[in-house]
Amino acid sequence: MNNAVQYGNANVYRVIDLDPFTLPLAFLFPGASIAALGAAATALDGVHIDARNGAVHLAVQSHLIRFAGKIILIDSCVGEHKPRPARPDWHQRSNSPYLANFAACGCSPDDIDIVMCTHLHADHVGWNTRLVSGQWVPTFANARYLMSQTEIDLRASETAHNPQTNHGSYRDSVLPVIEHGLVDIVKADDAIADGATILALPGHTPGQIGLEIATGGPSRAVFCGDAIHSPAQVYQPQWASAFCHDTAQAIRTRQMLLARAVADDLVLIPAHLRAAHMRIREKNGAMFSVFDA
Ligand SMILES: [Zn+2]
């Protein structure tokens, strides 16, 4: 059984699709180096980075939340049977652990009320659909899928110019759920459940959104998508990923989020974090991350 982490009235499970997902540090964050992390490299080594080989370890996972009488799934990973020839570890996957990991949370895909896509990159929408008799059908048939209009418009227009953009994921993982009438458009400050509010996190993609939950416990929890890829960026917030749409805005959004996390003692839950969550502390003007789950 996949054990939930409890934050006030919210129970949160990590549903792993691919872990670790390892990328060279200087590929994910152009210009980055292990040396620039200083002492933090030792603190993060093994779980979040591979200091010796200059790599970053991420998890490709969904977060399943039971809160306010709803079951909410945040992001849907890589998926199966998707043609992703540019990325061999994502290409035509089968027998992945995802659905078994999902069942270990004590529910089935049919139980999901809300699938929230923080943004529409291929590693966040894959399980939106699955292949049945040659057709892409919604995996979460009873759910409303929440997306930002900015994201849909961007991916639709990019795909019209080049169907292979973003690994072709718009056509096989987004369009089918739109065509099934399952998508609702959300924007900043919308409440998707009592106490769960959409947050704008632009930069990594123009319409990226997060979810902030007033848990009823001492801290609010913020599911922040790819506004932070790795805790290494707590120490080097100016490290933007090679996949960020607007680097300057991605950095501003991250700095805003980190500053708020310190001020409000937020529980931060980035999409790819290889831990339940992190909190951010500040000492002598420098930020650092704490993993206390
Ligand atoms: Zn991602």
Short mmCIF file of C-alpha atoms and ligand atoms in Angstrom, two decimals:
data_model
loop_
_atom_site.label_atom_id
_atom_site.label_comp_id
_atom_site.label_asym_id
_atom_site.label_seq_id
_atom_site.Cartn_x
_atom_site.Cartn_y
_atom_site.Cartn_z
CA MET A 1 0.00 0.00 0.00
CA ASN A 2 1.23 3.44 -0.92
CA ASN A 3 1.18 5.45 2.30
CA ALA A 4 -0.30 8.91 2.23
CA VAL A 5 1.42 11.90 3.73
CA GLN A 6 -1.12 13.90 5.70
CA TYR A 7 -1.19 17.69 5.67
CA GLY A 8 -4.10 18.83 7.82
CA ASN A 9 -7.17 17.44 6.06
CA ALA A 10 -5.34 16.58 2.85
CA ASN A 11 -3.85 13.15 2.14
CA VAL A 12 -1.25 13.15 -0.61
CA TYR A 13 0.19 10.13 -2.43
CA ARG A 14 3.01 10.03 -4.96
CA VAL A 15 2.17 7.82 -7.93
CA ILE A 16 5.44 6.97 -9.66
CA ASP A 17 5.65 6.51 -13.42
CA LEU A 18 9.43 6.75 -13.89
CA ASP A 19 11.99 7.10 -11.11
CA PRO A 20 14.72 8.08 -11.20
CA PHE A 21 14.60 10.10 -14.39
CA THR A 22 18.20 11.21 -14.65
CA LEU A 23 19.51 14.02 -16.85
CA PRO A 24 22.95 15.63 -17.09
CA LEU A 25 22.90 18.76 -14.87
CA ALA A 26 24.26 21.07 -17.57
CA PHE A 27 21.72 19.69 -20.07
CA LEU A 28 18.72 20.33 -17.81
CA PHE A 29 20.11 23.64 -16.53
CA PRO A 30 22.40 25.18 -19.17
CA GLY A 31 25.37 26.86 -17.50
CA ALA A 32 24.92 24.98 -14.22
CA SER A 33 27.70 23.10 -12.44
CA ILE A 34 27.95 20.91 -9.36
CA ALA A 35 30.71 23.22 -8.06
CA ALA A 36 28.28 26.17 -7.99
CA LEU A 37 26.17 24.28 -5.45
CA GLY A 38 28.99 24.37 -2.90
CA ALA A 39 28.13 22.53 0.30
CA ALA A 40 24.58 21.90 -0.94
CA ALA A 41 25.97 19.37 -3.41
CA THR A 42 26.75 17.06 -0.49
CA ALA A 43 23.32 17.59 1.07
CA LEU A 44 21.51 16.79 -2.19
CA ASP A 45 23.84 14.02 -3.40
CA GLY A 46 22.38 10.56 -3.89
CA VAL A 47 18.69 11.46 -3.96
CA HIS A 48 18.41 14.72 -5.90
CA ILE A 49 21.72 14.92 -7.73
CA ASP A 50 24.61 12.66 -8.67
CA ALA A 51 27.49 14.93 -7.75
CA ARG A 52 30.23 12.67 -9.11
CA ASN A 53 28.63 12.28 -12.54
CA GLY A 54 27.18 15.79 -12.77
CA ALA A 55 23.57 14.65 -13.09
CA VAL A 56 20.13 15.54 -11.70
CA HIS A 57 17.73 12.88 -10.46
CA LEU A 58 14.04 13.65 -10.96
CA ALA A 59 10.89 11.58 -10.53
CA VAL A 60 8.17 11.47 -13.16
CA GLN A 61 5.09 11.09 -10.97
CA SER A 62 1.55 12.19 -10.31
CA HIS A 63 0.35 13.53 -6.99
CA LEU A 64 -2.96 12.06 -5.88
CA ILE A 65 -4.78 14.19 -3.29
CA ARG A 66 -7.77 13.28 -1.19
CA PHE A 67 -9.17 16.59 0.04
CA ALA A 68 -12.55 18.24 0.59
CA GLY A 69 -14.41 15.13 -0.54
CA LYS A 70 -12.59 15.03 -3.89
CA ILE A 71 -9.85 12.88 -5.37
CA ILE A 72 -7.56 15.14 -7.37
CA LEU A 73 -4.72 13.96 -9.60
CA ILE A 74 -1.99 16.46 -10.44
CA ASP A 75 -0.24 15.75 -13.75
CA SER A 76 -0.20 12.43 -15.53
CA CYS A 77 3.41 11.64 -16.43
CA VAL A 78 4.64 9.91 -19.59
CA GLY A 79 2.04 7.18 -20.13
CA GLU A 80 2.18 4.05 -22.26
CA HIS A 81 2.30 3.22 -25.97
CA LYS A 82 3.05 6.82 -26.87
CA PRO A 83 5.37 7.31 -29.84
CA ARG A 84 8.27 9.35 -28.41
CA PRO A 85 11.17 8.41 -30.70
CA ALA A 86 13.27 11.40 -29.59
CA ARG A 87 13.31 10.04 -26.01
CA PRO A 88 13.96 6.28 -25.91
CA ASP A 89 12.96 5.85 -22.24
CA TRP A 90 9.52 7.36 -23.02
CA HIS A 91 9.01 5.66 -26.37
CA GLN A 92 6.26 3.02 -26.75
CA ARG A 93 6.36 2.11 -23.06
CA SER A 94 4.40 -0.87 -21.79
CA ASN A 95 4.20 -2.73 -18.49
CA SER A 96 5.12 0.45 -16.62
CA PRO A 97 4.45 0.48 -12.86
CA TYR A 98 2.03 3.42 -12.98
CA LEU A 99 -1.37 1.70 -12.78
CA ALA A 100 -0.20 -0.70 -10.08
CA ASN A 101 1.21 2.24 -8.11
CA PHE A 102 -2.10 3.98 -8.65
CA ALA A 103 -4.05 1.00 -7.29
CA ALA A 104 -1.78 1.01 -4.24
CA CYS A 105 -3.32 4.38 -3.29
CA GLY A 106 -6.60 2.52 -2.81
CA CYS A 107 -8.47 3.81 -5.83
CA SER A 108 -8.96 3.17 -9.52
CA PRO A 109 -8.73 5.62 -12.44
CA ASP A 110 -12.54 5.73 -12.49
CA ASP A 111 -12.54 7.20 -8.96
CA ILE A 112 -10.65 10.36 -9.96
CA ASP A 113 -12.80 13.51 -9.82
CA ILE A 114 -10.27 16.01 -11.14
CA VAL A 115 -7.14 15.70 -13.27
CA MET A 116 -5.24 18.95 -13.14
CA CYS A 117 -2.56 19.49 -15.78
CA THR A 118 -0.09 22.07 -14.47
CA HIS A 119 1.10 22.47 -18.06
CA LEU A 120 0.96 20.47 -21.26
CA HIS A 121 4.50 19.10 -21.64
CA ALA A 122 4.70 15.44 -22.68
CA ASP A 123 5.83 14.27 -19.21
CA HIS A 124 2.73 15.82 -17.57
CA VAL A 125 -0.09 14.61 -19.83
CA GLY A 126 0.82 11.06 -20.90
CA TRP A 127 -1.63 9.10 -18.76
CA ASN A 128 -4.44 11.50 -19.70
CA THR A 129 -5.17 8.88 -22.35
CA ARG A 130 -4.54 5.21 -22.98
CA LEU A 131 -4.67 3.13 -26.12
CA VAL A 132 -7.81 0.99 -26.53
CA SER A 133 -8.46 -0.79 -29.84
CA GLY A 134 -6.21 1.67 -31.66
CA GLN A 135 -7.92 4.75 -30.17
CA TRP A 136 -6.67 7.18 -27.54
CA VAL A 137 -9.36 7.23 -24.84
CA PRO A 138 -9.44 9.14 -21.53
CA THR A 139 -7.83 7.08 -18.75
CA PHE A 140 -9.84 8.93 -16.10
CA ALA A 141 -13.26 8.60 -17.66
CA ASN A 142 -15.25 10.18 -14.82
CA ALA A 143 -12.90 13.10 -14.21
CA ARG A 144 -12.96 16.70 -15.27
CA TYR A 145 -9.58 17.59 -16.75
CA LEU A 146 -8.48 21.11 -15.76
CA MET A 147 -6.17 23.05 -18.06
CA SER A 148 -5.27 26.65 -18.76
CA GLN A 149 -6.51 28.18 -22.01
CA THR A 150 -3.07 29.71 -22.64
CA GLU A 151 -1.52 26.24 -22.61
CA ILE A 152 -4.11 24.75 -24.94
CA ASP A 153 -3.85 27.64 -27.41
CA LEU A 154 -0.04 27.45 -27.47
CA ARG A 155 0.15 23.66 -27.94
CA ALA A 156 -2.62 23.67 -30.55
CA SER A 157 -0.90 26.32 -32.65
CA GLU A 158 2.56 24.74 -32.27
CA THR A 159 1.13 21.36 -33.26
CA ALA A 160 -0.58 22.86 -36.31
CA HIS A 161 2.85 24.02 -37.49
CA ASN A 162 4.69 20.86 -36.51
CA PRO A 163 2.77 17.77 -35.30
CA GLN A 164 5.94 16.42 -33.62
CA THR A 165 6.37 19.43 -31.39
CA ASN A 166 6.40 18.51 -27.69
CA HIS A 167 6.84 14.84 -28.77
CA GLY A 168 3.45 14.86 -30.48
CA SER A 169 1.74 14.82 -27.07
CA TYR A 170 -0.97 17.36 -27.92
CA ARG A 171 -2.56 15.00 -30.43
CA ASP A 172 -2.40 11.76 -28.45
CA SER A 173 -2.75 13.03 -24.86
CA VAL A 174 -4.63 16.36 -24.88
CA LEU A 175 -6.87 16.54 -27.94
CA PRO A 176 -8.70 13.26 -27.17
CA VAL A 177 -9.84 14.50 -23.74
CA ILE A 178 -10.94 17.82 -25.28
CA GLU A 179 -12.90 15.90 -27.93
CA HIS A 180 -14.55 13.77 -25.24
CA GLY A 181 -15.80 16.99 -23.63
CA LEU A 182 -13.89 16.38 -20.39
CA VAL A 183 -11.83 19.60 -20.23
CA ASP A 184 -12.66 22.61 -18.09
CA ILE A 185 -10.64 25.80 -18.42
CA VAL A 186 -9.28 27.21 -15.17
CA LYS A 187 -7.42 30.38 -14.29
CA ALA A 188 -5.66 31.92 -11.30
CA ASP A 189 -7.76 32.20 -8.13
CA ASP A 190 -10.37 29.67 -9.28
CA ALA A 191 -11.39 27.35 -6.44
CA ILE A 192 -11.51 23.75 -7.73
CA ALA A 193 -12.58 22.35 -4.36
CA ASP A 194 -13.36 23.98 -1.04
CA GLY A 195 -9.92 25.29 0.03
CA ALA A 196 -8.04 24.35 -3.17
CA THR A 197 -7.16 27.31 -5.37
CA ILE A 198 -5.44 27.66 -8.75
CA LEU A 199 -2.16 29.62 -8.76
CA ALA A 200 -0.56 31.22 -11.85
CA LEU A 201 3.08 30.10 -12.28
CA PRO A 202 4.10 31.47 -15.68
CA GLY A 203 7.57 31.11 -17.16
CA HIS A 204 8.38 27.43 -17.54
CA THR A 205 5.38 27.57 -19.87
CA PRO A 206 3.26 30.69 -20.41
CA GLY A 207 0.12 29.26 -18.83
CA GLN A 208 1.58 27.02 -16.15
CA ILE A 209 -0.67 26.69 -13.10
CA GLY A 210 -0.23 25.29 -9.61
CA LEU A 211 -2.61 24.31 -6.84
CA GLU A 212 -2.58 25.84 -3.37
CA ILE A 213 -4.37 23.96 -0.62
CA ALA A 214 -5.46 25.47 2.69
CA THR A 215 -4.99 22.14 4.40
CA GLY A 216 -6.54 23.01 7.73
CA GLY A 217 -3.14 22.15 9.23
CA PRO A 218 -0.36 24.58 10.16
CA SER A 219 0.97 25.00 6.59
CA ARG A 220 -0.56 25.54 3.19
CA ALA A 221 0.58 23.08 0.53
CA VAL A 222 1.52 24.29 -2.95
CA PHE A 223 1.76 21.88 -5.88
CA CYS A 224 4.00 23.96 -8.08
CA GLY A 225 4.54 21.92 -11.25
CA ASP A 226 7.83 22.70 -12.95
CA ALA A 227 8.27 26.15 -11.38
CA ILE A 228 10.98 24.22 -9.49
CA HIS A 229 12.44 21.11 -11.12
CA SER A 230 15.02 20.28 -8.47
CA PRO A 231 15.93 21.44 -4.97
CA ALA A 232 19.25 22.49 -6.54
CA GLN A 233 17.31 25.54 -7.75
CA VAL A 234 16.61 26.59 -4.16
CA TYR A 235 20.34 27.27 -3.92
CA GLN A 236 20.61 28.59 -7.50
CA PRO A 237 17.17 30.06 -8.34
CA GLN A 238 18.56 31.58 -11.54
CA TRP A 239 19.12 28.12 -13.02
CA ALA A 240 16.33 27.84 -15.59
CA SER A 241 15.70 24.61 -17.43
CA ALA A 242 16.44 24.06 -21.09
CA PHE A 243 12.69 23.47 -21.48
CA CYS A 244 11.58 26.82 -20.06
CA HIS A 245 9.60 28.98 -22.47
CA ASP A 246 10.57 32.33 -20.90
CA THR A 247 13.71 32.02 -18.81
CA ALA A 248 13.48 35.43 -17.13
CA GLN A 249 9.86 34.92 -16.15
CA ALA A 250 10.57 31.37 -14.94
CA ILE A 251 13.26 32.79 -12.63
CA ARG A 252 10.98 35.57 -11.33
CA THR A 253 8.19 33.07 -10.63
CA ARG A 254 10.59 30.75 -8.79
CA GLN A 255 12.05 33.57 -6.69
CA MET A 256 8.55 34.76 -5.80
CA LEU A 257 7.50 31.25 -4.84
CA LEU A 258 10.63 30.60 -2.75
CA ALA A 259 10.27 33.92 -0.94
CA ARG A 260 6.64 33.14 -0.15
CA ALA A 261 7.59 29.65 0.98
CA VAL A 262 9.98 31.17 3.53
CA ALA A 263 7.56 33.86 4.68
CA ASP A 264 4.50 31.61 4.95
CA ASP A 265 6.23 28.30 5.82
CA LEU A 266 4.67 26.68 2.75
CA VAL A 267 4.92 22.99 2.03
CA LEU A 268 6.23 22.97 -1.55
CA ILE A 269 5.49 19.96 -3.76
CA PRO A 270 7.21 20.33 -7.15
CA ALA A 271 6.08 17.85 -9.81
CA HIS A 272 9.44 16.08 -10.12
CA LEU A 273 10.58 16.15 -6.48
CA ARG A 274 12.05 12.88 -5.19
CA ALA A 275 10.61 13.46 -1.71
CA ALA A 276 7.15 14.07 -0.29
CA HIS A 277 7.76 17.81 -0.11
CA MET A 278 10.23 20.48 0.86
CA ARG A 279 10.15 23.56 3.02
CA ILE A 280 12.37 26.56 2.41
CA ARG A 281 14.43 28.30 5.08
CA GLU A 282 16.64 31.37 4.90
CA LYS A 283 19.83 32.00 6.87
CA ASN A 284 22.16 34.96 6.39
CA GLY A 285 20.45 35.83 3.11
CA ALA A 286 20.86 32.35 1.60
CA MET A 287 18.01 29.92 1.05
CA PHE A 288 18.13 26.22 1.68
CA SER A 289 15.68 23.36 1.48
CA VAL A 290 14.53 21.09 4.27
CA PHE A 291 12.98 17.67 3.71
CA ASP A 292 11.17 16.62 6.82
CA ALA A 293 8.50 14.21 5.65
ZN ZN B 1 8.18 18.22 -16.29
#
